[in-house]
Coordinates of C-alpha atoms (C1' of nucleotides) in Angstrom, one line a residue:
Chain X
X1 CA 6.0 -46.0 17.3
X2 CA 8.2 -43.1 16.4
X3 CA 9.1 -44.2 12.8
X4 CA 5.7 -43.8 11.4
X5 CA 5.6 -42.1 8.1
X6 CA 6.1 -38.3 8.6
X7 CA 7.4 -38.8 12.2
X8 CA 10.9 -38.3 13.4
X9 CA 12.9 -41.3 14.5
X10 CA 14.1 -39.6 17.7
X11 CA 13.6 -42.4 20.2
X12 CA 15.0 -44.9 17.8
X13 CA 18.4 -43.4 18.2
X14 CA 18.7 -44.3 21.8
X15 CA 18.9 -47.9 21.1
X16 CA 21.8 -47.2 18.8
X17 CA 23.8 -44.9 21.0
X18 CA 25.8 -47.4 23.0
X19 CA 26.5 -49.8 20.2
X20 CA 27.2 -47.2 17.6
X21 CA 29.8 -45.5 19.7
X22 CA 31.5 -48.7 20.3
X23 CA 31.4 -49.6 16.7
X24 CA 33.0 -46.3 15.9
X25 CA 35.9 -47.2 18.0
X26 CA 36.6 -50.3 16.0
X27 CA 36.4 -48.7 12.7
X28 CA 39.0 -49.0 10.1
X29 CA 40.0 -45.6 9.0
X30 CA 41.0 -46.2 5.4
X31 CA 37.8 -44.9 4.0
X32 CA 37.4 -41.6 5.9
X33 CA 35.2 -41.1 9.0
X34 CA 32.4 -39.4 7.1
X35 CA 32.1 -42.2 4.6
X36 CA 32.0 -44.8 7.4
X37 CA 29.3 -42.9 9.3
X38 CA 27.3 -42.7 6.1
X39 CA 27.4 -46.4 5.6
X40 CA 26.4 -46.9 9.2
X41 CA 23.4 -44.6 8.7
X42 CA 22.4 -46.4 5.6
X43 CA 22.6 -49.8 7.4
X44 CA 21.1 -48.7 10.7
X45 CA 18.1 -46.5 9.5
X46 CA 17.5 -47.0 5.9
X47 CA 18.2 -50.6 4.8
X48 CA 16.9 -51.9 8.2
X49 CA 13.6 -50.2 7.4
X50 CA 13.8 -48.5 10.7
X51 CA 13.0 -45.2 9.0
X52 CA 10.6 -45.9 6.1
X53 CA 10.5 -43.6 3.0
X54 CA 8.8 -40.3 3.7
X55 CA 9.9 -40.3 7.3
X56 CA 12.6 -38.3 9.0
X57 CA 16.0 -39.4 10.2
X58 CA 17.0 -38.3 13.7
X59 CA 18.3 -34.7 13.8
X60 CA 21.9 -33.9 13.0
X61 CA 22.7 -33.3 16.7
X62 CA 21.2 -36.7 17.7
X63 CA 23.1 -38.5 15.0
X64 CA 26.4 -36.9 15.7
X65 CA 26.0 -37.6 19.5
X66 CA 25.0 -41.2 18.7
X67 CA 28.0 -41.9 16.4
X68 CA 30.4 -39.9 18.5
X69 CA 31.5 -37.6 15.6
X70 CA 31.3 -33.8 15.3
X71 CA 28.3 -32.3 13.5
X72 CA 30.6 -31.2 10.7
X73 CA 31.5 -34.9 10.0
X74 CA 28.0 -36.0 10.4
X75 CA 26.9 -33.3 7.9
X76 CA 29.4 -34.6 5.4
X77 CA 27.9 -38.0 5.7
X78 CA 24.4 -36.7 5.1
X79 CA 25.6 -34.6 2.2
X80 CA 26.9 -37.9 0.7
X81 CA 23.6 -39.6 1.2
X82 CA 21.9 -36.6 -0.4
X83 CA 24.2 -36.8 -3.4
X84 CA 23.3 -40.5 -3.7
X85 CA 19.7 -39.6 -3.9
X86 CA 18.8 -41.5 -0.7
X87 CA 17.6 -38.5 1.4
X88 CA 16.4 -35.0 0.8
X89 CA 17.6 -32.5 3.5
X90 CA 15.3 -29.6 4.2
X91 CA 16.2 -26.6 6.1
X92 CA 14.3 -26.3 9.4
X93 CA 12.7 -29.6 8.8
X94 CA 15.1 -32.5 8.7
X95 CA 16.4 -35.3 6.5
X96 CA 13.7 -37.1 4.6
X97 CA 14.3 -40.7 3.4
X98 CA 13.3 -40.8 -0.2
X99 CA 11.5 -43.7 -2.0
X100 CA 13.9 -46.1 -3.7
X101 CA 13.6 -45.4 -7.5
X102 CA 11.6 -48.0 -9.4
X103 CA 13.5 -47.1 -12.5
X104 CA 13.9 -50.1 -14.7
X105 CA 16.5 -48.7 -16.9
X106 CA 20.1 -48.2 -15.7
X107 CA 21.0 -44.8 -14.2
X108 CA 24.2 -43.6 -15.8
X109 CA 25.4 -42.4 -12.5
X110 CA 25.5 -46.0 -11.1
X111 CA 28.9 -47.7 -11.5
X112 CA 27.8 -51.1 -12.7
X113 CA 28.1 -53.2 -15.7
X114 CA 25.6 -53.9 -18.5
X115 CA 25.5 -57.5 -17.2
X116 CA 24.4 -56.3 -13.8
X117 CA 21.8 -54.0 -15.2
X118 CA 20.4 -56.8 -17.4
X119 CA 20.4 -59.2 -14.5
X120 CA 18.5 -56.8 -12.3
X121 CA 15.6 -56.9 -14.8
X122 CA 15.9 -60.7 -15.3
X123 CA 17.6 -60.6 -18.7
X124 CA 20.9 -61.9 -19.9
X125 CA 23.5 -60.2 -22.0
X126 CA 25.9 -62.5 -24.0
X127 CA 29.4 -61.9 -24.9
X128 CA 30.9 -62.7 -28.4
X129 CA 34.1 -62.3 -30.3
X130 CA 36.1 -61.9 -27.1
X131 CA 39.7 -61.1 -27.6
X132 CA 42.5 -60.5 -25.1
X133 CA 45.6 -58.6 -26.1
X134 CA 48.7 -57.3 -24.3
X135 CA 50.0 -54.2 -25.9
X136 CA 52.4 -51.5 -25.2
X137 CA 50.8 -48.2 -24.1
X138 CA 50.5 -45.7 -26.8
X139 CA 50.4 -42.0 -26.1
X140 CA 46.6 -41.9 -25.5
X141 CA 46.6 -45.0 -23.3
X142 CA 49.5 -43.5 -21.2
X143 CA 47.7 -40.2 -20.7
X144 CA 44.3 -41.7 -19.8
X145 CA 45.7 -44.5 -17.5
X146 CA 48.5 -42.3 -16.1
X147 CA 51.3 -44.7 -16.9
X148 CA 54.5 -44.3 -18.8
X149 CA 54.4 -44.8 -22.6
X150 CA 55.3 -48.3 -23.7
X151 CA 54.3 -50.0 -20.5
X152 CA 52.3 -53.2 -20.8
X153 CA 48.5 -52.8 -21.0
X154 CA 45.9 -55.5 -21.2
X155 CA 43.3 -54.8 -23.9
X156 CA 39.9 -56.6 -23.9
X157 CA 37.5 -56.4 -26.9
X158 CA 34.1 -58.0 -27.3
X159 CA 30.6 -57.6 -28.6
X160 CA 27.5 -57.6 -26.4
X161 CA 24.5 -59.4 -27.6
X162 CA 21.0 -59.0 -26.2
X163 CA 18.0 -60.8 -27.4
X164 CA 20.0 -62.1 -30.4
X165 CA 20.9 -58.6 -31.4
X166 CA 24.3 -57.0 -31.3
X167 CA 23.9 -54.0 -29.1
X168 CA 27.4 -52.8 -28.1
X169 CA 31.1 -53.0 -28.9
X170 CA 33.3 -52.7 -25.8
X171 CA 37.0 -52.0 -25.4
X172 CA 38.8 -52.1 -22.1
X173 CA 42.4 -51.3 -21.2
X174 CA 44.0 -52.3 -17.8
X175 CA 47.4 -51.1 -17.0
X176 CA 50.0 -53.5 -15.6
X177 CA 50.2 -53.3 -11.8
X178 CA 46.7 -52.2 -11.2
X179 CA 45.4 -55.7 -11.2
X180 CA 46.6 -59.2 -11.9
X181 CA 46.0 -60.0 -15.6
X182 CA 45.7 -63.8 -14.8
X183 CA 43.2 -63.1 -12.0
X184 CA 41.1 -60.8 -14.4
X185 CA 41.1 -63.4 -17.1
X186 CA 40.3 -66.2 -14.7
X187 CA 37.4 -64.3 -13.1
X188 CA 36.1 -62.7 -16.2
X189 CA 32.4 -63.5 -17.0
X190 CA 31.8 -60.7 -19.6
X191 CA 32.5 -57.6 -17.6
X192 CA 35.8 -56.2 -16.5
X193 CA 34.0 -53.8 -14.2
X194 CA 32.4 -56.6 -12.2
X195 CA 35.7 -58.3 -11.6
X196 CA 37.3 -55.0 -10.4
X197 CA 34.3 -54.1 -8.2
X198 CA 34.4 -57.6 -6.6
X199 CA 38.0 -57.0 -5.4
X200 CA 37.7 -55.0 -2.2
X201 CA 41.5 -54.5 -2.0
X202 CA 41.4 -52.5 -5.2
X203 CA 38.8 -50.1 -3.7
X204 CA 37.2 -49.2 -7.0
X205 CA 35.2 -46.0 -6.3
X206 CA 34.0 -44.3 -9.4
X207 CA 34.4 -43.7 -13.1
X208 CA 34.5 -40.4 -14.8
X209 CA 32.5 -41.0 -18.0
X210 CA 32.2 -38.8 -21.1
X211 CA 29.2 -39.2 -23.2
X212 CA 29.3 -38.4 -27.0
X213 CA 26.7 -39.1 -29.7
X214 CA 28.4 -40.4 -32.9
X215 CA 27.7 -41.7 -36.3
X216 CA 29.2 -45.0 -36.6
X217 CA 32.1 -45.4 -38.9
X218 CA 32.5 -48.4 -41.2
X219 CA 34.7 -50.4 -38.8
X220 CA 32.4 -50.3 -35.9
X221 CA 29.2 -50.4 -37.9
X222 CA 30.4 -53.6 -39.5
X223 CA 31.2 -55.1 -36.1
X224 CA 27.7 -54.4 -34.9
X225 CA 26.0 -55.3 -38.1
X226 CA 24.3 -52.0 -38.6
X227 CA 24.5 -49.3 -41.4
X228 CA 27.3 -46.8 -41.5
X229 CA 26.2 -43.6 -40.1
X230 CA 23.8 -45.2 -37.5
X231 CA 23.5 -43.1 -34.4
X232 CA 25.2 -44.5 -31.3
X233 CA 26.4 -43.4 -27.8
X234 CA 30.1 -43.4 -27.1
X235 CA 30.9 -43.8 -23.5
X236 CA 34.5 -43.1 -22.7
X237 CA 35.5 -43.6 -19.1
X238 CA 38.4 -44.0 -16.7
X239 CA 37.6 -46.1 -13.7
X240 CA 39.4 -45.0 -10.5
X241 CA 40.2 -46.4 -7.1
X242 CA 39.5 -44.4 -3.9
X243 CA 42.9 -43.0 -4.0
X244 CA 42.4 -41.7 -7.5
X245 CA 44.6 -44.2 -9.3
X246 CA 43.4 -45.2 -12.7
X247 CA 42.6 -48.8 -12.8
X248 CA 40.9 -49.1 -16.1
X249 CA 40.0 -47.2 -19.3
X250 CA 36.9 -48.3 -21.2
X251 CA 35.3 -47.2 -24.4
X252 CA 31.9 -48.6 -25.3
X253 CA 29.8 -47.9 -28.5
X254 CA 26.2 -48.5 -27.5
X255 CA 23.2 -48.9 -29.9
X256 CA 20.2 -46.9 -28.4
X257 CA 17.5 -49.2 -29.9
X258 CA 18.0 -51.8 -27.2
X259 CA 19.5 -49.7 -24.3
X260 CA 18.1 -46.8 -22.5
X261 CA 20.2 -44.3 -20.7
X262 CA 18.7 -42.4 -17.9
X263 CA 20.2 -40.1 -15.3
X264 CA 18.5 -38.3 -12.4
X265 CA 19.8 -34.7 -12.3
X266 CA 19.6 -33.2 -8.9
X267 CA 19.8 -29.7 -7.6
X268 CA 23.2 -28.8 -6.1
X269 CA 23.6 -26.7 -3.1
X270 CA 27.2 -26.6 -2.4
X271 CA 28.0 -24.9 -5.6
Chain R
X1 CA 58.5 -13.4 -10.9
X2 CA 57.0 -16.0 -8.7
X3 CA 54.1 -16.9 -11.1
X4 CA 56.2 -18.6 -13.7
X5 CA 54.8 -21.9 -15.0
X6 CA 55.3 -24.5 -12.2
X7 CA 56.2 -22.0 -9.5
X8 CA 54.0 -21.1 -6.6
X9 CA 52.4 -17.7 -6.5
X10 CA 53.5 -17.0 -2.9
X11 CA 54.6 -13.4 -3.2
X12 CA 51.8 -12.5 -5.4
X13 CA 49.5 -13.0 -2.3
X14 CA 51.1 -10.2 -0.4
X15 CA 49.8 -7.6 -2.8
X16 CA 46.3 -8.9 -2.3
X17 CA 46.4 -9.3 1.4
X18 CA 45.3 -5.8 2.4
X19 CA 42.7 -5.2 -0.2
X20 CA 41.3 -8.7 -0.2
X21 CA 40.6 -8.6 3.6
X22 CA 38.9 -5.2 3.1
X23 CA 36.9 -6.5 0.3
X24 CA 35.8 -9.4 2.4
X25 CA 34.4 -7.0 4.9
X26 CA 32.1 -5.3 2.4
X27 CA 30.8 -8.6 1.0
X28 CA 27.2 -9.3 0.7
X29 CA 26.3 -12.6 2.3
X30 CA 23.4 -13.8 0.2
X31 CA 25.7 -16.3 -1.6
X32 CA 27.4 -18.0 1.1
X33 CA 31.0 -17.1 2.1
X34 CA 32.7 -20.0 0.4
X35 CA 31.1 -19.1 -3.0
X36 CA 32.1 -15.5 -2.7
X37 CA 35.6 -16.5 -1.9
X38 CA 35.6 -18.9 -4.9
X39 CA 34.6 -16.0 -7.2
X40 CA 37.3 -13.8 -5.8
X41 CA 40.0 -16.4 -6.3
X42 CA 38.9 -16.9 -9.9
X43 CA 38.9 -13.1 -10.5
X44 CA 42.2 -12.4 -8.7
X45 CA 44.3 -15.3 -9.8
X46 CA 42.8 -17.1 -12.7
X47 CA 41.0 -14.7 -14.9
X48 CA 43.6 -12.1 -14.3
X49 CA 46.2 -14.4 -15.6
X50 CA 48.3 -13.8 -12.4
X51 CA 48.6 -17.6 -12.1
X52 CA 48.8 -19.2 -15.5
X53 CA 47.7 -22.7 -16.4
X54 CA 50.1 -25.2 -14.9
X55 CA 51.2 -23.0 -12.1
X56 CA 50.3 -23.3 -8.4
X57 CA 47.8 -21.1 -6.5
X58 CA 49.2 -19.8 -3.2
X59 CA 48.7 -22.4 -0.4
X60 CA 45.6 -22.9 1.4
X61 CA 47.0 -21.2 4.6
X62 CA 48.1 -18.1 2.5
X63 CA 44.8 -17.8 0.8
X64 CA 42.9 -18.2 4.0
X65 CA 44.8 -15.5 5.7
X66 CA 44.6 -13.2 2.6
X67 CA 40.8 -13.4 2.4
X68 CA 40.3 -13.5 6.1
X69 CA 38.4 -16.7 6.2
X70 CA 39.1 -20.0 8.0
X71 CA 40.8 -22.7 6.1
X72 CA 37.6 -24.8 6.2
X73 CA 35.8 -22.2 4.2
X74 CA 38.8 -21.6 1.9
X75 CA 38.9 -25.3 1.2
X76 CA 35.1 -25.4 0.3
X77 CA 35.9 -22.7 -2.2
X78 CA 38.8 -24.7 -3.7
X79 CA 36.6 -27.8 -3.8
X80 CA 34.1 -25.8 -5.8
X81 CA 36.7 -24.7 -8.3
X82 CA 37.9 -28.3 -8.5
X83 CA 34.4 -29.4 -9.3
X84 CA 34.1 -26.8 -11.9
X85 CA 37.4 -28.2 -13.5
X86 CA 39.4 -25.0 -13.0
X87 CA 42.0 -26.4 -10.8
X88 CA 43.5 -29.7 -9.8
X89 CA 44.3 -30.2 -6.0
X90 CA 47.2 -32.4 -5.3
X91 CA 48.0 -33.7 -1.8
X92 CA 51.4 -32.4 -0.6
X93 CA 51.8 -30.3 -3.7
X94 CA 49.2 -27.7 -4.1
X95 CA 46.4 -26.4 -6.3
X96 CA 47.4 -26.5 -10.1
X97 CA 45.5 -24.2 -12.3
X98 CA 44.3 -26.3 -15.3
X99 CA 44.3 -25.1 -18.9
X100 CA 40.8 -23.7 -19.8
X101 CA 38.8 -26.0 -22.0
X102 CA 37.1 -24.2 -24.9
X103 CA 34.3 -26.8 -24.5
X104 CA 31.5 -26.3 -22.1
X105 CA 31.5 -29.3 -19.8
X106 CA 28.2 -30.3 -18.5
X107 CA 28.0 -32.6 -15.5
X108 CA 24.8 -34.5 -16.4
X109 CA 23.9 -35.3 -12.8
X110 CA 23.8 -31.6 -11.9
X111 CA 20.5 -29.9 -12.5
X112 CA 21.6 -26.6 -14.0
X113 CA 21.3 -24.8 -17.2
X114 CA 23.8 -24.6 -20.1
X115 CA 24.1 -20.9 -19.1
X116 CA 25.2 -21.8 -15.7
X117 CA 27.8 -24.2 -16.8
X118 CA 29.1 -21.7 -19.3
X119 CA 29.2 -18.9 -16.7
X120 CA 31.2 -21.2 -14.4
X121 CA 34.0 -21.4 -16.9
X122 CA 33.8 -17.7 -17.9
X123 CA 31.9 -18.2 -21.1
X124 CA 28.7 -16.9 -22.5
X125 CA 26.0 -18.6 -24.5
X126 CA 23.4 -16.6 -26.4
X127 CA 19.9 -17.2 -27.2
X128 CA 18.4 -16.7 -30.7
X129 CA 15.1 -17.2 -32.5
X130 CA 13.2 -17.2 -29.2
X131 CA 9.5 -18.0 -29.5
X132 CA 6.8 -18.3 -26.9
X133 CA 3.6 -20.2 -27.6
X134 CA 0.5 -21.1 -25.6
X135 CA -0.9 -24.4 -26.8
X136 CA -3.3 -27.0 -25.7
X137 CA -1.7 -30.2 -24.2
X138 CA -1.6 -32.9 -26.7
X139 CA -1.5 -36.5 -25.6
X140 CA 2.2 -36.8 -25.2
X141 CA 2.5 -33.4 -23.2
X142 CA -0.5 -34.5 -21.0
X143 CA 1.2 -37.7 -20.2
X144 CA 4.7 -36.3 -19.5
X145 CA 3.4 -33.2 -17.5
X146 CA 0.7 -35.3 -15.8
X147 CA -2.0 -32.8 -16.7
X148 CA -5.3 -33.4 -18.5
X149 CA -5.3 -33.2 -22.3
X150 CA -6.2 -29.8 -23.7
X151 CA -5.1 -27.8 -20.7
X152 CA -3.0 -24.8 -21.5
X153 CA 0.8 -25.4 -21.8
X154 CA 3.4 -22.6 -22.4
X155 CA 5.9 -23.7 -25.0
X156 CA 9.3 -22.0 -25.3
X157 CA 11.6 -22.7 -28.3
X158 CA 15.0 -21.3 -29.0
X159 CA 18.5 -21.8 -30.3
X160 CA 21.6 -21.6 -28.3
X161 CA 24.7 -20.0 -29.8
X162 CA 28.1 -20.3 -28.5
X163 CA 31.1 -18.6 -30.0
X164 CA 29.0 -17.6 -33.1
X165 CA 28.0 -21.3 -33.7
X166 CA 24.6 -22.9 -33.1
X167 CA 25.1 -25.6 -30.6
X168 CA 21.6 -26.5 -29.4
X169 CA 17.9 -26.5 -30.2
X170 CA 15.8 -26.3 -27.0
X171 CA 12.1 -26.8 -26.5
X172 CA 10.4 -26.4 -23.1
X173 CA 6.8 -27.0 -22.0
X174 CA 5.4 -25.6 -18.8
X175 CA 2.0 -26.6 -17.5
X176 CA -0.5 -24.0 -16.4
X177 CA -0.6 -23.6 -12.7
X178 CA 2.9 -24.8 -12.0
X179 CA 4.4 -21.4 -12.5
X180 CA 3.1 -18.0 -13.5
X181 CA 3.6 -17.6 -17.3
X182 CA 4.1 -13.8 -16.9
X183 CA 6.8 -14.1 -14.2
X184 CA 8.5 -16.8 -16.3
X185 CA 8.5 -14.6 -19.3
X186 CA 9.5 -11.5 -17.2
X187 CA 12.5 -13.2 -15.6
X188 CA 13.6 -15.4 -18.6
X189 CA 17.3 -14.7 -19.5
X190 CA 17.8 -17.7 -21.8
X191 CA 17.0 -20.5 -19.4
X192 CA 13.7 -21.7 -18.1
X193 CA 15.5 -23.9 -15.5
X194 CA 17.3 -21.0 -14.1
X195 CA 14.0 -19.2 -13.4
X196 CA 12.4 -22.2 -11.8
X197 CA 15.4 -22.9 -9.7
X198 CA 15.5 -19.3 -8.5
X199 CA 12.0 -19.6 -7.0
X200 CA 12.3 -21.2 -3.6
X201 CA 8.6 -21.6 -3.3
X202 CA 8.5 -24.0 -6.2
X203 CA 11.1 -26.3 -4.5
X204 CA 12.4 -27.8 -7.8
X205 CA 14.5 -30.7 -6.8
X206 CA 15.4 -33.0 -9.7
X207 CA 14.8 -33.9 -13.2
X208 CA 14.7 -37.4 -14.7
X209 CA 16.5 -37.2 -17.9
X210 CA 16.7 -39.7 -20.8
X211 CA 19.6 -39.5 -23.1
X212 CA 19.6 -40.7 -26.7
X213 CA 22.0 -40.4 -29.6
X214 CA 20.3 -39.3 -32.8
X215 CA 21.0 -38.6 -36.4
X216 CA 19.4 -35.2 -37.0
X217 CA 16.4 -35.1 -39.3
X218 CA 16.0 -32.4 -41.9
X219 CA 14.0 -30.0 -39.7
X220 CA 16.4 -29.8 -36.7
X221 CA 19.5 -29.9 -38.9
X222 CA 18.2 -26.9 -40.7
X223 CA 17.6 -25.1 -37.5
X224 CA 21.1 -25.8 -36.3
X225 CA 22.7 -25.1 -39.7
X226 CA 24.3 -28.6 -40.0
X227 CA 23.9 -31.5 -42.3
X228 CA 21.1 -34.0 -42.2
X229 CA 22.4 -37.0 -40.3
X230 CA 24.8 -35.2 -38.0
X231 CA 25.1 -37.0 -34.7
X232 CA 23.5 -35.1 -31.7
X233 CA 22.4 -35.9 -28.2
X234 CA 18.8 -35.8 -27.5
X235 CA 18.0 -35.0 -23.8
X236 CA 14.4 -35.5 -22.8
X237 CA 13.6 -34.6 -19.3
X238 CA 10.8 -33.9 -16.8
X239 CA 11.7 -31.5 -14.0
X240 CA 10.0 -32.1 -10.7
X241 CA 9.4 -30.3 -7.4
X242 CA 10.3 -31.9 -4.1
X243 CA 6.7 -33.3 -3.8
X244 CA 6.9 -35.0 -7.2
X245 CA 4.9 -32.6 -9.2
X246 CA 6.0 -32.1 -12.8
X247 CA 6.9 -28.5 -13.3
X248 CA 8.4 -28.6 -16.8
X249 CA 9.2 -31.0 -19.7
X250 CA 12.2 -30.2 -21.8
X251 CA 13.7 -31.6 -25.0
X252 CA 17.1 -30.5 -26.2
X253 CA 19.0 -31.4 -29.3
X254 CA 22.7 -30.7 -28.5
X255 CA 25.7 -30.7 -30.8
X256 CA 28.7 -32.5 -29.2
X257 CA 31.3 -30.3 -31.0
X258 CA 31.2 -27.5 -28.4
X259 CA 29.5 -29.3 -25.6
X260 CA 30.8 -32.0 -23.5
X261 CA 28.7 -34.3 -21.3
X262 CA 30.4 -36.0 -18.4
X263 CA 29.0 -37.9 -15.5
X264 CA 30.7 -39.5 -12.5
X265 CA 29.5 -42.9 -12.0
X266 CA 29.7 -44.0 -8.4
X267 CA 29.7 -47.4 -6.8
X268 CA 26.6 -48.1 -4.8
X269 CA 27.0 -48.0 -1.0
X270 CA 27.5 -50.8 1.3
X271 CA 27.9 -53.7 -1.1
Chain V
dA1 C1' 9.4 -20.2 21.1
dA2 C1' 11.7 -24.3 20.1
dG3 C1' 14.0 -27.1 17.1
dT4 C1' 16.0 -27.9 12.8
dG5 C1' 19.5 -27.4 9.2
dG6 C1' 23.2 -23.8 7.2
dT7 C1' 27.4 -21.6 7.9
dC8 C1' 31.7 -20.3 9.7
dT9 C1' 35.7 -20.3 12.9
dA10 C1' 40.3 -21.6 15.3
dG11 C1' 43.0 -25.1 16.3
dA12 C1' 44.7 -29.7 16.1
dC13 C1' 46.7 -33.6 14.0
dC14 C1' 47.7 -36.7 10.0
dA15 C1' 49.4 -38.1 5.3
dC16 C1' 51.8 -36.8 1.4
dC17 C1' 55.5 -34.8 -1.5
dT18 C1' 59.8 -32.6 -2.3
dG19 C1' 64.2 -31.1 -1.5
Chain T
dA1 C1' 62.7 -31.7 7.6
dG2 C1' 59.5 -28.5 6.2
dG3 C1' 55.5 -27.3 3.7
dT4 C1' 51.5 -28.8 1.5
dG5 C1' 46.8 -30.7 1.4
dG6 C1' 43.3 -34.0 4.1
dT7 C1' 40.5 -34.6 8.1
dC8 C1' 38.3 -33.9 12.3
dT9 C1' 36.6 -31.4 16.4
dA10 C1' 33.9 -28.1 19.6
dG11 C1' 31.7 -24.2 19.7
dA12 C1' 29.2 -20.4 17.9
dC13 C1' 25.7 -17.9 15.5
dC14 C1' 22.3 -17.5 11.7
dA15 C1' 18.1 -18.8 8.9
dC16 C1' 14.2 -21.5 8.3
dT17 C1' 10.0 -24.2 9.7
dT18 C1' 6.7 -25.6 12.9
dT19 C1' 4.1 -25.3 17.1

DNA sequence: AAGTGGTCTAGACCACCTG
DNA sequence: AGGTGGTCTAGACCACTTT
């Protein structure tokens, strides 16, 4: 077997050659060729278990031949996998599949909700004091969401409760036109992000998130039932679709006693 | 003048064409062509003030002709400038020079030093109150660095100063055997990480970093010349080589007034 | 020496924005 | 319509690692 730990999956490629090329013909192009090839590699070699952690993917030349794309495009796909922490690319050696992180805490670089994070570790986060409001965009909202001032924005506010304790105060703003307000309210189960992510047509891709340590002022401290001056993490992020459109602006004040924030910092090559 | 705000700097390129091409011939290649071109663009158009904030750089075709590189390479340079937040590239329009932030923006998922981030935006951070100590590993150090208790550990402490203001208190621990203490001290220019990253043999790959908002206690508040209770970000991270060995443990207390922390949260692939 | 990834090029075509 | 950025290709050569 050519996919043993440490071996290269050369011969495994052959089985894919014909079908991969055919599949590439059928591809929908809205995502960019490199991204599609990336997803195919993940499915065909990593998720399938064909190449286990520690083993090498087929070489760039083999992969580019298999999928019928240029080596430049194939390399863009590998670079993407590297950026996601799925493989490590080593000069003169090959692309090593990395072990899946056993991290229990949520990585900040993953775009998913507190609910999803809790569910993954078998816990439940409750939502309290939920409020929906339709407001006119003030100057800050207009700037962050890239809409004209005064246009309608849906605001959602609520408290997150975990193990009977208030752990976060969340505030979301969704501009009119980005997503149907009615659908959002109907499908809402505590997280705006989960609804947006579930809608493929919206193509939500990423959020640029700024992190600031703050001392809670009276207003928010009262909401969270903690003392004024308690240290908290403020996450301020704009969620964007693949085309760069802003689809939501979220602010979250998070208490560190019950939530841990972890991020894997990786060495960069392209810089 | 073609570099007025909102205008394109077309004609300004002509002046550079001859000299830029000549300079490109003389370049040293150890940095990668795209990175060198990026640096030249920053010097020639941005730092020089030739293209003010809000105005457009010359087009990609013009720039690639000027510097004598392919458009692919030129685009890699622009992508890099975009990643550093110096320009905004807009389809069908051009590359807009962005106003320079007085804050140092740190992409949390990138493993690089405060010094490197500052340098990328043309700023400098200074190091003060530097102290080196060799200590025996206590229980916590032994656990984090995965060494036996009591083994020798090199500790480095210092304050980071930016624009005359104290912005961070840093503490690093390096276990014996991971890296020559003498080489580290000799090459140290303010950042332990930069020395480690520069050593290819060490193969430093990533750091797992935990982020916590804290209210500064008296000891650290005094070091940073701020009030007790000031909000700060505590970053606690273990830096690891490709083979998983721990090569350093760092703790940093960072004041948010002059440092910004951003992270791009990405959707997970496939589903 | 052979095979791998790293970089760069010239050319082509497409999608987007603006007059 | 014309210029801009966005993407992709085929081919070439270099640098690194392993045999």
